[in-house]
């Protein structure tokens, strides 16, 4: 907050009386804690204090709708059919509450491709890179990446993975590495993001291993191939 433009005349300058009253009104607008432990606000008090503060030259940022109602996202689960699940009724990003969803077997497979170029491809195929075995290293990196999905993607749930498999194959015709990653769990939400993260991290590791030979390698075609389990229908990509 900024109080006027008058020069200092000694010690700390006291804010105008009306500004102090506005601050007091803001504090008095706080209600008791609601049953879920979240502080709620009386909107009339906030509006009055904001108006008074503005009259004294204070810079006031109006509270957002989420700040006014004080809710953290879990209580507002009403959404129109076909709407984004990670956006709540007020338009805020929100972690989906899956506590009431039924646990089922779930599986997802994702793929990625790394276009190496001929020189790097030959080095990977012959296993002559200074860093070591590219395919084995990328495979382990993909498995580890799947287990870190919730730490990397902010609204993903922490899942207990039953298994993660990552396979890498050389495609001599295109001088490329093809990657396929599968994740499985028994739980209340799907593992599509775990499979996609595994494929992505494996692809990034391939790039890291060959960048001493070429900086022009391209990671492409990161995509979901299939998913099963859960309330939504099973999915399988249709290849042309």
Short mmCIF file of C-alpha atoms in Angstrom, two decimals:
data_model
loop_
_atom_site.label_atom_id
_atom_site.label_comp_id
_atom_site.label_asym_id
_atom_site.label_seq_id
_atom_site.Cartn_x
_atom_site.Cartn_y
_atom_site.Cartn_z
CA UNK A 1 0.00 0.00 0.00
CA UNK A 2 1.16 3.56 -0.71
CA UNK A 3 0.01 6.55 1.40
CA UNK A 4 -0.02 9.93 -0.45
CA UNK A 5 3.02 11.83 -1.68
CA UNK A 6 3.83 14.11 1.29
CA UNK A 7 7.56 14.15 2.29
CA UNK A 8 8.71 12.48 5.49
CA UNK A 9 9.14 14.81 8.49
CA UNK A 10 10.96 12.54 10.87
CA UNK A 11 9.84 9.16 12.11
CA UNK A 12 7.53 6.67 10.41
CA UNK A 13 4.49 8.44 8.93
CA UNK A 14 1.09 7.41 10.24
CA UNK A 15 -1.50 6.47 7.58
CA UNK A 16 -4.60 8.66 7.28
CA UNK A 17 -7.29 7.93 9.80
CA UNK A 18 -9.74 6.84 7.11
CA UNK A 19 -7.18 4.35 5.77
CA UNK A 20 -6.72 2.93 9.26
CA UNK A 21 -10.48 2.63 9.56
CA UNK A 22 -10.54 0.79 6.21
CA UNK A 23 -7.92 -1.68 7.45
CA UNK A 24 -9.98 -2.23 10.57
CA UNK A 25 -13.07 -2.82 8.49
CA UNK A 26 -11.19 -5.41 6.44
CA UNK A 27 -10.12 -7.25 9.58
CA UNK A 28 -13.64 -7.15 11.00
CA UNK A 29 -14.93 -8.65 7.73
CA UNK A 30 -13.33 -11.98 8.58
CA UNK A 31 -15.93 -14.43 9.82
CA UNK A 32 -15.41 -17.43 12.05
CA UNK A 33 -13.82 -20.48 10.54
CA UNK A 34 -16.25 -22.54 8.50
CA UNK A 35 -16.74 -26.25 9.31
CA UNK A 36 -14.12 -27.23 6.72
CA UNK A 37 -11.51 -25.04 8.40
CA UNK A 38 -11.41 -22.39 5.64
CA UNK A 39 -11.80 -18.70 6.57
CA UNK A 40 -14.73 -17.04 4.80
CA UNK A 41 -15.27 -13.35 4.17
CA UNK A 42 -18.24 -11.00 4.40
CA UNK A 43 -18.28 -9.42 0.95
CA UNK A 44 -20.07 -6.27 2.11
CA UNK A 45 -17.29 -5.44 4.56
CA UNK A 46 -14.63 -6.00 1.95
CA UNK A 47 -16.38 -3.75 -0.56
CA UNK A 48 -16.82 -0.99 2.02
CA UNK A 49 -13.18 -1.14 3.15
CA UNK A 50 -11.94 -1.19 -0.44
CA UNK A 51 -13.99 1.93 -1.24
CA UNK A 52 -12.71 3.80 1.79
CA UNK A 53 -9.11 2.82 1.09
CA UNK A 54 -9.40 3.92 -2.53
CA UNK A 55 -10.55 7.34 -1.38
CA UNK A 56 -7.24 7.75 0.49
CA UNK A 57 -5.08 6.82 -2.49
CA UNK A 58 -4.42 3.22 -1.43
CA UNK A 59 -3.75 0.66 -4.14
CA UNK A 60 -6.41 -1.99 -3.61
CA UNK A 61 -6.70 -5.30 -5.43
CA UNK A 62 -10.26 -6.59 -5.36
CA UNK A 63 -10.56 -10.16 -4.04
CA UNK A 64 -11.19 -12.85 -6.59
CA UNK A 65 -14.39 -14.88 -6.44
CA UNK A 66 -12.40 -17.77 -5.01
CA UNK A 67 -10.96 -15.56 -2.26
CA UNK A 68 -14.39 -14.23 -1.34
CA UNK A 69 -16.06 -17.59 -0.92
CA UNK A 70 -12.89 -19.05 0.65
CA UNK A 71 -13.32 -22.49 -0.88
CA UNK A 72 -10.34 -24.52 -2.05
CA UNK A 73 -11.84 -26.41 -4.97
CA UNK A 74 -12.82 -29.73 -3.41
CA UNK A 75 -16.32 -28.53 -2.45
CA UNK A 76 -17.28 -27.27 -5.91
CA UNK A 77 -17.56 -30.47 -7.95
CA UNK A 78 -20.52 -29.43 -10.14
CA UNK A 79 -19.54 -29.27 -13.81
CA UNK A 80 -21.39 -29.28 -17.05
CA UNK A 81 -21.10 -32.49 -19.08
CA UNK A 82 -18.06 -32.38 -21.35
CA UNK A 83 -16.36 -29.63 -19.32
CA UNK A 84 -12.71 -29.70 -18.28
CA UNK A 85 -12.32 -31.75 -15.11
CA UNK A 86 -9.38 -29.70 -13.80
CA UNK A 87 -11.34 -26.41 -13.88
CA UNK A 88 -13.88 -25.80 -11.12
CA UNK A 89 -17.15 -23.86 -11.26
CA UNK A 90 -15.36 -20.51 -10.76
CA UNK A 91 -12.84 -21.10 -13.56
CA UNK A 92 -9.90 -21.89 -11.26
CA UNK A 93 -7.47 -24.77 -11.76
CA UNK A 94 -8.50 -27.53 -9.36
CA UNK A 95 -7.33 -31.01 -8.38
CA UNK A 96 -10.18 -33.46 -8.96
CA UNK A 97 -11.50 -35.17 -5.81
CA UNK A 98 -11.48 -38.90 -6.58
CA UNK A 99 -12.24 -40.12 -3.06
CA UNK A 100 -15.67 -41.48 -4.05
CA UNK A 101 -14.59 -43.09 -7.33
CA UNK A 102 -14.46 -46.87 -7.55
CA UNK A 103 -11.03 -48.50 -7.73
CA UNK A 104 -10.55 -50.54 -10.91
CA UNK A 105 -7.71 -52.02 -12.92
CA UNK A 106 -6.38 -49.32 -15.23
CA UNK A 107 -3.80 -49.38 -17.98
CA UNK A 108 -2.44 -46.89 -20.51
CA UNK A 109 0.14 -47.04 -23.30
CA UNK A 110 1.91 -44.06 -24.84
CA UNK A 111 4.54 -43.70 -27.52
CA UNK A 112 7.21 -41.29 -28.73
CA UNK A 113 9.83 -41.17 -31.47
CA UNK A 114 13.32 -39.66 -31.62
CA UNK A 115 14.71 -38.88 -35.09
CA UNK A 116 18.46 -39.22 -34.66
CA UNK A 117 20.03 -38.66 -38.05
CA UNK A 118 22.25 -41.26 -39.68
CA UNK A 119 25.50 -40.66 -37.76
CA UNK A 120 23.91 -40.75 -34.32
CA UNK A 121 21.73 -43.71 -35.27
CA UNK A 122 24.79 -45.76 -36.28
CA UNK A 123 26.51 -44.91 -33.00
CA UNK A 124 23.45 -45.95 -30.97
CA UNK A 125 23.06 -49.18 -32.96
CA UNK A 126 26.75 -50.04 -32.48
CA UNK A 127 26.63 -48.98 -28.79
CA UNK A 128 29.76 -46.86 -29.20
CA UNK A 129 28.69 -43.66 -27.44
CA UNK A 130 30.89 -42.45 -24.61
CA UNK A 131 27.93 -42.25 -22.22
CA UNK A 132 27.13 -45.93 -22.66
CA UNK A 133 24.09 -47.95 -23.65
CA UNK A 134 21.51 -45.45 -24.88
CA UNK A 135 18.52 -47.78 -25.02
CA UNK A 136 19.08 -49.35 -21.59
CA UNK A 137 19.61 -45.96 -19.95
CA UNK A 138 16.52 -44.44 -21.58
CA UNK A 139 14.42 -47.44 -20.54
CA UNK A 140 15.33 -46.99 -16.87
CA UNK A 141 14.80 -43.23 -17.12
CA UNK A 142 11.30 -43.77 -18.51
CA UNK A 143 10.36 -46.10 -15.66
CA UNK A 144 11.69 -43.61 -13.11
CA UNK A 145 9.90 -40.75 -14.84
CA UNK A 146 6.52 -42.49 -14.61
CA UNK A 147 6.94 -42.69 -10.82
CA UNK A 148 7.57 -38.92 -10.65
CA UNK A 149 4.52 -37.86 -12.68
CA UNK A 150 2.62 -36.24 -9.82
CA UNK A 151 5.71 -34.18 -8.93
CA UNK A 152 6.04 -32.91 -12.51
CA UNK A 153 2.40 -32.37 -13.51
CA UNK A 154 0.78 -30.20 -10.81
CA UNK A 155 -2.80 -31.55 -10.80
CA UNK A 156 -1.98 -35.25 -11.20
CA UNK A 157 -2.74 -37.58 -8.32
CA UNK A 158 -0.07 -39.61 -6.59
CA UNK A 159 -0.71 -43.17 -7.71
CA UNK A 160 0.57 -46.52 -6.54
CA UNK A 161 1.74 -48.00 -9.84
CA UNK A 162 1.43 -51.75 -10.24
CA UNK A 163 3.91 -51.81 -13.09
CA UNK A 164 5.66 -49.71 -15.74
CA UNK A 165 7.17 -51.08 -18.92
CA UNK A 166 9.25 -49.13 -21.45
CA UNK A 167 10.42 -50.60 -24.75
CA UNK A 168 12.75 -48.92 -27.27
CA UNK A 169 13.25 -50.14 -30.84
CA UNK A 170 15.61 -48.94 -33.55
CA UNK A 171 14.10 -48.03 -36.91
CA UNK A 172 16.93 -48.15 -39.42
CA UNK A 173 14.84 -46.87 -42.31
CA UNK A 174 14.09 -43.58 -40.54
CA UNK A 175 17.27 -43.47 -38.40
CA UNK A 176 15.01 -43.24 -35.37
CA UNK A 177 14.28 -44.72 -31.95
CA UNK A 178 10.64 -45.71 -31.34
CA UNK A 179 9.51 -45.72 -27.72
CA UNK A 180 6.48 -47.40 -26.16
CA UNK A 181 5.60 -47.06 -22.47
CA UNK A 182 2.83 -48.81 -20.53
CA UNK A 183 1.68 -48.01 -16.99
CA UNK A 184 -0.75 -50.03 -14.84
CA UNK A 185 -2.48 -49.54 -11.50
CA UNK A 186 -5.53 -50.45 -9.47
CA UNK A 187 -7.03 -47.17 -8.35
CA UNK A 188 -9.67 -44.45 -8.70
CA UNK A 189 -8.07 -42.57 -11.61
CA UNK A 190 -6.28 -43.38 -14.85
CA UNK A 191 -2.59 -43.69 -15.69
CA UNK A 192 -2.52 -41.92 -19.06
CA UNK A 193 -0.19 -39.21 -17.73
CA UNK A 194 2.17 -41.78 -16.21
CA UNK A 195 2.49 -43.54 -19.58
CA UNK A 196 3.00 -40.24 -21.42
CA UNK A 197 5.58 -39.08 -18.88
CA UNK A 198 7.50 -42.36 -19.18
CA UNK A 199 7.63 -42.07 -22.98
CA UNK A 200 8.63 -38.40 -22.80
CA UNK A 201 11.42 -38.90 -20.25
CA UNK A 202 12.79 -41.86 -22.20
CA UNK A 203 12.85 -39.71 -25.35
CA UNK A 204 14.59 -36.85 -23.54
CA UNK A 205 17.18 -39.30 -22.26
CA UNK A 206 17.89 -40.54 -25.78
CA UNK A 207 18.45 -36.93 -26.84
CA UNK A 208 20.78 -36.34 -23.90
CA UNK A 209 22.81 -39.42 -24.80
CA UNK A 210 23.31 -38.44 -28.47
CA UNK A 211 23.64 -34.66 -28.24
CA UNK A 212 27.44 -34.90 -28.29
CA UNK A 213 27.12 -36.23 -31.85
CA UNK A 214 24.15 -34.15 -33.02
CA UNK A 215 22.08 -31.30 -31.64
CA UNK A 216 19.57 -31.79 -34.48
CA UNK A 217 17.82 -34.88 -33.09
CA UNK A 218 14.05 -34.35 -32.95
CA UNK A 219 11.57 -35.69 -30.38
CA UNK A 220 8.22 -36.17 -32.07
CA UNK A 221 4.87 -38.00 -31.96
CA UNK A 222 4.45 -38.10 -28.18
CA UNK A 223 0.91 -39.46 -27.89
CA UNK A 224 -1.47 -41.77 -26.07
CA UNK A 225 -1.96 -45.07 -27.89
CA UNK A 226 -4.56 -46.72 -25.65
CA UNK A 227 -6.20 -46.74 -22.24
CA UNK A 228 -8.50 -49.12 -20.41
CA UNK A 229 -10.38 -49.20 -17.13
CA UNK A 230 -12.43 -46.60 -15.33
CA UNK A 231 -15.78 -44.98 -16.01
CA UNK A 232 -14.92 -43.55 -19.42
CA UNK A 233 -14.81 -45.82 -22.45
CA UNK A 234 -11.65 -47.68 -23.43
CA UNK A 235 -9.59 -45.89 -26.05
CA UNK A 236 -7.31 -47.09 -28.84
CA UNK A 237 -5.67 -44.79 -31.37
CA UNK A 238 -6.64 -45.51 -34.96
CA UNK A 239 -3.52 -45.46 -37.14
CA UNK A 240 -3.83 -44.39 -40.74
#
